[in-house]
Amino acid sequence: MEQTKIILDENEMPKQWYNVLSDFSSPIEPPLDPRTWEPIGPEALEPIFPKSLIKQEMSSERFIDIPDEILEIYRLWRPSPLYRAHRLEKLLKTPAKIYYKNEGVSPAGSHKTNTSIAQAYYNMKEGTERITTETGAGQWGSALSLACNYFDLECKVYMVRSSYYQKPYRKSMMTIWGGNVVPSPSEDTEFGRQTLKEQPETPGSLGIAISEAVEDAIEHDSTKYSLGSVLNHVMLHQTVIGAECKKQLEKVDTYPDIVIGCCGGGSNLAGVSLEFIKDRLEGKRNPRVIAVEPSACPSLTEGEYRYDFGDTAEMTPLLKMYTLDHKYVPPAIHAGGLRYHGASPIISKLCAEGLIEAVSYDQYPVFDAAVQFARTEGIVPAPESSHAIRCAIDEALKCKQTGEEKTILFNLSGHGHFDMSSYDKYFNKELV
Ligand SMILES: *Cc1c(COP(=O)(O)O)cnc(C)c1O
């Protein structure tokens, strides 16, 4: 049988991040000032981000060296394994080859540590003492709490209220790593207090939590804000995923025909796919790239491509992206990490230009796929990642119809060990 688990040595780990902006034929639309709608310069972002990250956000350098201090921490779980899903293929009776990259092996359980470690490091270097952030399902809050812990930074997490009560163990995990977690909207910010007064029963949203975290960072000294997806520097840090995948596939003489990732803000999709989009932009190869969204929050498939705010209170700069509108509060689906009204400007532009396709699925077919995967490959996937699994299975089933032996690569962005109540609801037919 062909190889199942393809691993790399530590010394084969990528030493650089790839900046796709450098390969765009036309520059990406700049962020705009939230009051004047004029393009902003780097200094406008300095109250909330360290200079080094702002530089990366606007960089046109093609490759950026990963500092040794970051590599040293990445080494605790990277390079992550790539698997051939032999048992899933057999179940589906497909001639397709299915590979998946397991980002669930990081201590926090998802790909988000690839950027949280980098962001905490650059903040520490510039003297930040405290970082604020928002978290939806809790994965980003965990990843940042872990990272702050490594660099002796305080971490304040505004956790979307519905998840705070649905996923108490995510909160425990953040507390173990020293994070300070409050449900959002909270009494700790002006915007939180105002929202609680107007809508005491609100389940909260990422947009509201971002407004609180940004306000907190602006109001407090030595405090910066950190975002776990959407921004260019986040997409950049995630490119280690695709760079590893490419080396791993080379070891088995393969190149993907289709690359798949679920898409909330777009970072794990960017992570797995930009390395392959690079080949497309260079005219070397032509893989299809597919973004998979929940039909309850379909920014790429049904949103508009225009400037919009990143948060509910209209405090963040405007970004050109596919959006459902910043006032939209998505329903409380179980893939909480995919409940964001917009999508990364990089992913949005690639979609608008036809380099990335987008599809959406309802919760039931997604959980059907998750369970098929768990029962064949063994790993219990995060509901977010299960969107990518659904799409990979459907593409493999198409190959069964046509007899094509395509190579399919998808990103298993995280494990689902904190999502047992969602699985229970699925088995009890209580999902909406
Ligand atoms: C946060 C998260 C996502 C969604 O965020 P992206 O930025 O779109 O990757 C997907 N999967 C998992 C496991 C997550 O934690």
Tab-separated table of C-alpha atoms and ligand atoms in Angstrom, residues 109-112 137-140 170 228-230 234-235 238 262-270 336-339 382-385 411-415, ligand 1:
chain	number	residue	atom	x	y	z
A	109	GLY	CA	-5.846	22.239	18.468
A	110	SER	CA	-5.949	24.338	15.294
A	111	HIS	CA	-3.894	26.166	12.670
A	112	LYS	CA	-4.352	29.455	14.556
A	137	ALA	CA	-15.748	29.428	19.172
A	138	GLY	CA	-12.683	29.842	21.417
A	139	GLN	CA	-9.970	28.505	19.123
A	140	TRP	CA	-8.355	31.866	18.492
A	170	ARG	CA	-12.428	26.425	25.813
A	228	GLY	CA	-6.762	35.828	14.288
A	229	SER	CA	-7.819	35.942	10.651
A	230	VAL	CA	-8.769	38.290	7.756
A	234	VAL	CA	-2.320	36.585	9.233
A	235	MET	CA	-2.598	35.011	5.768
A	238	GLN	CA	-0.327	30.659	7.694
A	262	CYS	CA	-13.095	25.851	4.936
A	263	CYS	CA	-13.453	29.605	5.035
A	264	GLY	CA	-14.417	31.867	7.918
A	265	GLY	CA	-12.043	34.824	7.697
A	266	GLY	CA	-9.936	32.858	5.219
A	267	SER	CA	-6.691	32.112	7.049
A	268	ASN	CA	-6.514	28.305	6.994
A	269	LEU	CA	-7.634	28.354	3.369
A	270	ALA	CA	-4.914	30.906	2.575
A	336	GLY	CA	-18.587	29.059	15.394
A	337	GLY	CA	-15.224	29.797	13.758
A	338	LEU	CA	-16.972	30.369	10.431
A	339	ARG	CA	-19.422	32.976	11.766
A	382	ALA	CA	-13.761	20.399	14.177
A	383	PRO	CA	-17.166	21.338	12.682
A	384	GLU	CA	-15.361	24.133	10.785
A	385	SER	CA	-12.891	21.723	9.186
A	411	ASN	CA	-6.798	21.206	5.257
A	412	LEU	CA	-7.984	19.645	8.492
A	413	SER	CA	-7.793	22.995	10.271
A	414	GLY	CA	-8.496	21.595	13.747
A	415	HIS	CA	-9.788	18.787	15.922
B	1	LIG	C1	-10.938	29.734	13.330
B	1	LIG	C2	-11.054	28.474	12.642
B	1	LIG	C3	-11.490	28.411	11.303
B	1	LIG	C4	-11.937	29.610	10.539
B	1	LIG	O1	-11.019	30.645	10.387
B	1	LIG	P1	-10.203	30.884	9.039
B	1	LIG	O2	-9.493	32.156	9.289
B	1	LIG	O3	-11.194	30.984	7.924
B	1	LIG	O4	-9.299	29.738	8.885
B	1	LIG	C5	-11.532	27.179	10.698
B	1	LIG	N1	-11.196	26.042	11.345
B	1	LIG	C6	-10.787	26.054	12.623
B	1	LIG	C7	-10.451	24.775	13.304
B	1	LIG	C8	-10.690	27.279	13.300
B	1	LIG	O5	-10.256	27.300	14.570
